Structure formats: C-alpha cells, structure tokens
Short mmCIF file of C-alpha atoms in Angstrom, two decimals:
data_model
loop_
_atom_site.label_atom_id
_atom_site.label_comp_id
_atom_site.label_asym_id
_atom_site.label_seq_id
_atom_site.Cartn_x
_atom_site.Cartn_y
_atom_site.Cartn_z
CA MET A 510 21.85 -14.23 30.29
CA SER A 511 18.48 -14.23 28.54
CA THR A 512 16.92 -17.40 27.17
CA GLN A 513 14.54 -18.43 24.42
CA VAL A 514 12.58 -21.68 24.22
CA SER A 515 11.32 -22.88 20.87
CA ALA A 516 7.72 -24.12 21.08
CA THR A 517 8.23 -26.50 18.17
CA THR A 518 11.64 -28.02 18.87
CA GLY A 519 12.00 -27.51 22.61
CA ALA A 520 15.57 -26.26 22.05
CA VAL A 521 16.76 -23.85 24.69
CA GLY A 522 19.18 -21.07 23.96
CA ASN A 523 19.63 -17.35 23.45
CA HIS A 524 21.53 -17.08 20.18
CA HIS A 525 18.51 -15.42 18.59
CA ASP A 526 18.07 -12.89 21.38
CA HIS A 527 19.24 -9.79 19.51
CA ASP A 528 18.73 -7.52 22.52
CA TYR A 529 21.09 -9.60 24.60
CA ASP A 530 23.61 -9.95 21.77
CA GLY A 531 23.62 -6.16 21.25
CA PHE A 532 24.00 -5.64 24.99
CA ILE A 533 27.12 -7.84 25.13
CA GLN A 534 28.61 -6.03 22.14
CA ARG A 535 27.98 -2.59 23.68
CA MET A 536 29.36 -3.76 27.02
CA ASN A 537 32.58 -4.92 25.37
CA ALA A 538 32.88 -1.78 23.25
CA ARG A 539 32.56 0.49 26.29
CA PHE A 540 34.96 -1.66 28.30
CA LEU A 541 37.61 -1.33 25.58
CA ALA A 542 36.86 2.39 25.05
CA ASN A 543 37.74 3.01 28.71
CA PHE A 544 41.29 1.95 27.89
CA ALA A 545 41.64 3.19 24.30
CA ARG A 546 43.06 6.57 25.35
CA GLY A 547 46.02 5.02 27.15
CA GLU A 548 46.80 2.33 29.66
CA LYS A 549 44.25 2.58 32.45
CA PRO A 550 44.69 0.33 35.47
CA LEU A 551 41.92 -1.83 36.90
CA PHE A 552 41.21 -2.27 40.58
CA THR A 553 39.53 -4.89 42.74
CA THR A 554 36.89 -3.65 45.18
CA ASP A 555 34.92 -4.99 48.12
CA ALA A 556 31.61 -4.66 46.22
CA ALA A 557 29.64 -7.69 47.44
CA GLY A 558 26.41 -9.42 46.53
CA LEU A 559 26.46 -8.49 42.85
CA TRP A 560 25.07 -11.81 41.72
CA GLU A 561 22.14 -11.52 44.13
CA ILE A 562 21.55 -7.95 42.94
CA TYR A 563 21.52 -9.14 39.33
CA LEU A 564 19.24 -12.14 39.85
CA ASN A 565 16.78 -10.42 42.20
CA SER A 566 16.25 -7.59 39.71
CA PHE A 567 13.98 -9.93 37.72
CA SER A 568 10.63 -9.79 39.52
CA ASP A 569 9.08 -12.55 37.41
CA PRO A 570 10.08 -15.93 38.94
CA ALA A 571 10.25 -17.49 35.49
CA GLN A 572 12.61 -14.75 34.23
CA ARG A 573 14.70 -15.08 37.37
CA GLN A 574 15.08 -18.81 36.78
CA TYR A 575 15.96 -18.28 33.12
CA HIS A 576 18.80 -15.95 34.17
CA ASN A 577 20.11 -18.24 36.89
CA CYS A 578 23.23 -19.21 34.96
CA SER A 579 26.37 -20.56 36.64
CA THR A 580 28.64 -19.25 33.86
CA CYS A 581 27.29 -15.72 34.13
CA ARG A 582 27.45 -15.98 37.92
CA HIS A 583 31.13 -16.87 37.72
CA PHE A 584 31.79 -13.82 35.54
CA ILE A 585 29.89 -11.42 37.80
CA GLU A 586 31.54 -12.75 40.96
CA ARG A 587 35.04 -12.69 39.47
CA TYR A 588 34.99 -9.57 37.30
CA GLY A 589 31.81 -7.67 38.13
CA ALA A 590 33.35 -5.68 40.99
CA LEU A 591 36.27 -4.34 38.94
CA ALA A 592 36.60 -0.56 38.87
CA THR A 593 38.56 2.31 37.36
CA ILE A 594 39.74 5.47 39.14
CA ASP A 595 39.80 8.89 37.46
CA GLU A 596 42.22 11.76 38.09
CA ASN A 597 40.05 13.02 40.96
CA GLY A 598 40.00 9.67 42.74
CA ILE A 599 36.40 8.90 41.74
CA LEU A 600 35.52 5.24 41.34
CA ALA A 601 33.50 3.85 38.41
CA SER A 602 32.55 0.35 37.32
CA ALA A 603 34.84 -1.06 34.65
CA ILE A 604 32.12 -3.40 33.31
CA TRP A 605 28.61 -2.11 33.98
CA ASN A 606 26.88 0.90 32.42
CA GLU A 607 23.13 1.31 32.41
CA ASP A 608 23.17 3.01 29.00
CA ASP A 609 24.41 -0.19 27.37
CA ALA A 610 21.59 -2.37 28.69
CA PRO A 611 18.18 -3.13 27.14
CA GLU A 612 15.15 -2.37 29.32
CA LEU A 613 14.99 -5.85 30.84
CA TYR A 614 18.53 -5.53 32.21
CA LYS A 615 18.65 -1.82 33.13
CA PRO A 616 17.64 -2.24 36.81
CA ALA A 617 20.27 -4.93 37.37
CA ILE A 618 23.07 -3.12 35.56
CA ALA A 619 22.30 0.22 37.24
CA ALA A 620 22.23 -1.40 40.68
CA MET A 621 25.52 -3.27 40.14
CA ALA A 622 27.25 -0.14 38.80
CA LYS A 623 26.04 1.83 41.83
CA THR A 624 27.33 -0.84 44.21
CA VAL A 625 30.78 -0.73 42.60
CA ARG A 626 30.88 3.10 42.72
CA ARG A 627 30.24 3.00 46.46
CA ALA A 628 32.78 0.25 47.16
CA LYS A 629 36.29 0.50 48.53
CA VAL A 630 39.35 -0.41 46.48
CA THR A 631 41.17 -3.50 47.74
CA GLY A 632 43.99 -3.81 45.20
CA VAL A 633 45.29 -3.54 41.67
CA PHE A 634 43.78 -6.13 39.31
CA LEU A 635 46.02 -8.11 36.95
CA SER A 636 45.17 -11.19 34.92
CA SER A 637 47.04 -13.45 32.52
CA TYR A 638 43.82 -14.60 30.83
CA SER A 639 43.13 -13.37 27.29
CA MET A 640 39.36 -13.77 27.79
CA TRP A 641 37.53 -12.79 30.96
CA GLY A 642 34.53 -15.05 31.27
CA VAL A 643 33.18 -17.70 28.91
CA PRO A 644 31.34 -16.05 26.00
CA GLU A 645 29.56 -19.17 24.77
CA THR A 646 28.64 -22.68 25.88
CA GLY A 647 26.58 -24.73 23.47
CA VAL A 648 23.42 -22.82 22.59
CA TRP A 649 24.03 -20.17 25.26
CA ARG A 650 25.80 -16.81 25.18
CA HIS A 651 27.10 -15.36 28.44
CA PHE A 652 28.62 -12.28 30.03
CA ALA A 653 32.28 -11.97 28.99
CA VAL A 654 34.77 -9.30 27.96
CA GLN A 655 37.98 -9.63 25.99
CA PRO A 656 40.87 -7.44 27.19
CA THR A 657 43.39 -5.94 24.81
CA PRO A 658 46.83 -7.64 24.63
CA LYS A 659 48.29 -4.77 26.70
CA MET A 660 45.86 -5.57 29.51
CA VAL A 661 46.96 -9.20 29.73
CA PHE A 662 49.66 -9.76 32.34
CA SER A 663 52.57 -11.67 30.76
CA ARG A 664 55.66 -11.33 32.94
CA ALA A 665 57.83 -14.45 32.79
CA THR A 666 59.39 -13.98 36.24
CA GLN A 667 56.18 -13.30 38.14
CA THR A 668 52.57 -14.47 38.23
CA ALA A 669 49.65 -12.06 38.17
CA GLY A 670 48.86 -12.98 41.77
CA GLN A 671 52.41 -12.23 42.88
CA ALA A 672 52.37 -8.87 41.08
CA MET A 673 49.04 -7.98 42.73
CA ALA A 674 50.49 -8.82 46.15
CA GLU A 675 53.51 -6.63 45.36
CA LYS A 676 51.21 -3.72 44.48
CA ARG A 677 49.39 -4.11 47.81
CA GLU A 678 52.73 -3.86 49.61
CA ASP A 679 53.66 -0.84 47.48
CA PHE A 680 50.40 0.80 48.51
CA ASN A 681 51.16 0.22 52.20
CA ASN A 682 54.68 1.66 51.75
CA VAL A 683 53.40 4.81 50.05
CA VAL A 684 50.57 5.37 52.55
CA ARG A 685 53.03 5.15 55.45
CA ALA A 686 55.42 7.54 53.73
CA LEU A 687 52.68 10.08 53.00
CA ALA A 688 51.57 9.97 56.63
CA GLU A 689 55.10 10.49 57.96
CA LEU A 690 56.49 13.03 55.49
CA LYS A 691 55.60 16.70 55.78
CA LEU A 692 54.68 18.73 52.72
CA GLU A 693 57.08 21.55 53.60
CA HIS A 694 59.98 19.09 53.74
CA LEU A 695 59.04 17.75 50.31
CA GLU A 696 58.91 21.28 48.94
CA THR A 697 62.33 22.05 50.42
CA ALA A 698 63.73 18.88 48.87
CA LEU A 699 62.32 19.83 45.47
CA ARG A 700 63.87 23.31 45.64
CA LEU A 701 67.25 21.78 46.39
CA LEU A 702 66.94 19.14 43.68
CA ARG A 703 65.83 21.66 41.04
CA SER A 704 68.60 24.12 41.92
CA ASP A 705 71.33 21.80 40.56
CA ALA A 706 73.19 22.43 43.79
CA LEU A 707 73.02 18.78 44.81
CA TYR A 708 75.07 16.01 43.20
CA ARG A 709 73.41 13.82 40.51
CA THR A 710 69.90 15.10 41.26
CA GLU A 711 68.49 13.60 38.06
CA LYS A 712 68.39 10.22 39.82
CA VAL A 713 66.10 11.53 42.58
CA LEU A 714 64.09 14.37 41.06
CA GLY A 715 61.49 12.14 39.36
CA PRO A 716 60.51 10.19 42.52
CA ALA A 717 60.49 13.43 44.54
CA GLU A 718 58.13 15.18 42.09
CA TRP A 719 55.89 12.11 41.98
CA LEU A 720 55.66 11.96 45.77
CA HIS A 721 55.04 15.71 46.08
CA GLU A 722 52.26 15.70 43.47
CA LEU A 723 50.59 12.76 45.21
CA LYS A 724 50.87 14.42 48.63
CA VAL A 725 49.26 17.63 47.31
CA ALA A 726 46.47 15.79 45.45
CA ARG A 727 45.71 13.62 48.48
CA ASN A 728 45.55 16.66 50.77
CA LEU A 729 43.00 18.29 48.46
CA ALA A 730 40.83 15.18 48.10
CA ARG A 731 38.06 14.17 50.48
CA GLY A 732 36.71 10.86 51.74
CA GLU A 733 37.54 7.65 49.94
CA ALA A 734 39.01 9.62 47.01
CA ARG A 735 42.13 10.20 49.14
CA THR A 736 42.80 6.46 49.26
CA ASN A 737 41.79 5.95 45.62
CA LEU A 738 44.38 8.49 44.45
CA VAL A 739 47.12 6.52 46.19
CA TRP A 740 45.96 3.27 44.58
CA HIS A 741 45.96 4.92 41.16
CA ALA A 742 49.43 6.37 41.71
CA VAL A 743 50.80 3.02 42.86
CA ALA A 744 49.28 1.20 39.87
CA THR A 745 50.91 3.59 37.38
CA ALA A 746 54.19 4.44 39.15
CA PRO A 747 57.54 3.75 37.46
CA ALA A 748 59.71 1.07 39.02
CA GLY A 749 61.26 2.11 42.32
CA PHE A 750 58.93 5.03 43.05
CA CYS A 751 56.86 3.19 45.65
CA HIS A 752 59.61 2.78 48.27
CA PRO A 753 60.25 6.40 49.27
CA ARG A 754 61.42 5.69 52.81
CA ALA A 755 64.10 3.26 51.61
CA SER A 756 65.32 5.43 48.73
CA MET A 757 67.55 8.47 48.32
CA ILE A 758 64.57 10.82 48.51
CA GLY A 759 63.80 9.28 51.88
CA THR A 760 67.28 9.93 53.27
CA LEU A 761 67.24 13.47 51.86
CA LEU A 762 63.92 14.17 53.58
CA GLU A 763 65.22 12.71 56.83
CA ASP A 764 68.17 15.10 56.77
CA ILE A 765 65.88 18.05 56.06
CA ALA A 766 63.47 17.00 58.82
CA ALA A 767 66.40 16.69 61.24
CA GLY A 768 67.10 20.40 60.74
CA LYS A 769 70.53 19.95 59.16
CA SER A 770 72.10 22.93 57.44
CA TYR A 771 72.21 23.21 53.68
CA ASP A 772 75.92 22.33 53.61
CA GLU A 773 75.32 19.26 55.77
CA VAL A 774 72.42 18.11 53.62
CA ALA A 775 74.40 18.65 50.40
CA ALA A 776 77.47 16.84 51.75
CA ALA A 777 75.45 13.85 52.96
CA PHE A 778 73.57 13.66 49.66
CA ALA A 779 76.77 13.84 47.60
CA ALA A 780 78.37 11.09 49.68
CA LYS A 781 75.40 8.77 49.24
CA MET A 782 75.12 9.50 45.52
CA HIS A 783 78.80 8.87 44.81
CA PRO A 784 79.15 6.35 41.97
CA LEU A 785 81.04 3.95 44.25
CA ARG A 786 78.21 3.98 46.80
CA TYR A 787 74.90 4.68 45.03
CA GLN A 788 72.89 1.47 44.51
CA ARG A 789 75.93 -0.65 45.41
CA PRO A 790 76.20 -2.98 48.39
CA GLN A 791 78.28 -1.48 51.20
CA ALA A 792 78.54 -4.49 53.52
CA GLU A 793 81.47 -6.90 53.42
CA PRO A 794 80.76 -9.97 51.25
#
C-alpha cells in the first residue's frame, strides 16, 4: 500500500495515488484472466516470509513505514502464496506478476513471485469468501482480489476447510496408488477395457484412462513437477477417481498383477460388476 500525506490538511491516504490504483486494477485483471479460459484450480504452497520480502524491498525507512499496513499484511500472508499449476507441472504465482507493478513495487512483486515459483504445493485452495482481502478502509486502498462466482466454494454439505482436507487425503490415495501400480498392468487393463470383452466396462474405463495418463505424465516429469501434476489431477478429477485402490479398477489391476488368466480376470470382473453386486452393500444388515 502506498500513502500520500497532504501538506495543507494533514490527511493521510492513497486514494489519489494513481500508480497504486492502476497496479491493483492490473493485478485483479491478470488474476481473473488466469481463470477466464476455464476453471483453473488454486493451490496453497509453503512459500514463507512474503510479508518480510515485501516490506524489506523498500530501502527508504520512511517508505517502508508507509507500507507497513496490517490489512495488506493479512492479504499477503493469507493469499500471497497461492499458486497455479500448468499442464507440465510448473508452478506460478496466482497473484503476483512483475509486469503489473509500477517501478516502486517491482522489486517486491518480482521477489514474491519468485518465492512462490520455488515453493512446494501443500494443498488445494478453496474459499467461501466472495472477496479476498479488504480493498478499502477509510482513506486507504489495499491489496485485494475478487474471485469469480465459480471460484467461490458454496457446497451446503461441506465447508471449504473440510473439502480442502478431503483433497489432501485424495492426493495421498493417488500417490500411494501410483507408487504401487505398474504401468504395464495399467496398459493391460486398458486393452481389456477397450476391447469390449469385459462386462460393463463403461463404468471403469474413465478412471482407468485418467490413472494411466497421470502415471505416464508423472513418469516423464522431473523434480517437483512430478508432485505438482498429481495435485493438479486431484484438484480437477471427477468424483470417485481419486480412490483407485478401493475401486473396480483397483481390483482389476490386482487380478492382472496376480498373473491370472484372461478368462479368470474376465470372470472376476463380470461377477463384481453384476448389477446386484456393483456399488451395493454385500454384508448382512
């Protein structure tokens, strides 16, 4: 936040700071543009010390004090570390871009964006708030972004925090499955499912293709991008895709890994997919 002090009235504020006002507008426009081409998930990261990075970028003690704003600090500490992940697993800041900032803010914005790019993803971010940050208090304007209605979490049966915890568990489930399942077994399963030789394959083909594509992409990626790809897949997966070991694709892969013959695999699959058994409780009430 930049400030202005009137020599005649002594009023403090930054409503007439056009550079800062333009910066906030560009920051919001870029933030929304990141999501304009479709729903793009947001992720929390372990990027730390962003407020200190921001404040210490002002070498002039007077400027540093002018920017020492608790409202802006709250925004940076709560939302400043948010990131997006592209199709290659590369991390980018969801908020900060040096090109949006006037000269006074460029060092701070560039340093915060770099810190986020080098961070590790810690979860999927969801929020039920329609405004992230407080854009204005009295004569002051502050860092804030307004998400689109689609970005606001509004599930009646679950809070945003509960949904974020569920995504973390989904991530753990998928990572374990990817570590345990072999690519050749997934490819064998896909050949069987696409051959129409198995019973009711349409129920299982989607999750199998999703898991195979993720396994291949993760094998090709390097470094932290391997983990980022899993986070992105988990954040965008259809319901039920993130529990491969406890699903029909999991039992099919277990039979293939056990070395069962085609007839044995097909018979076991057909029995489990029978309408009187599939997704129905089998235990006595």
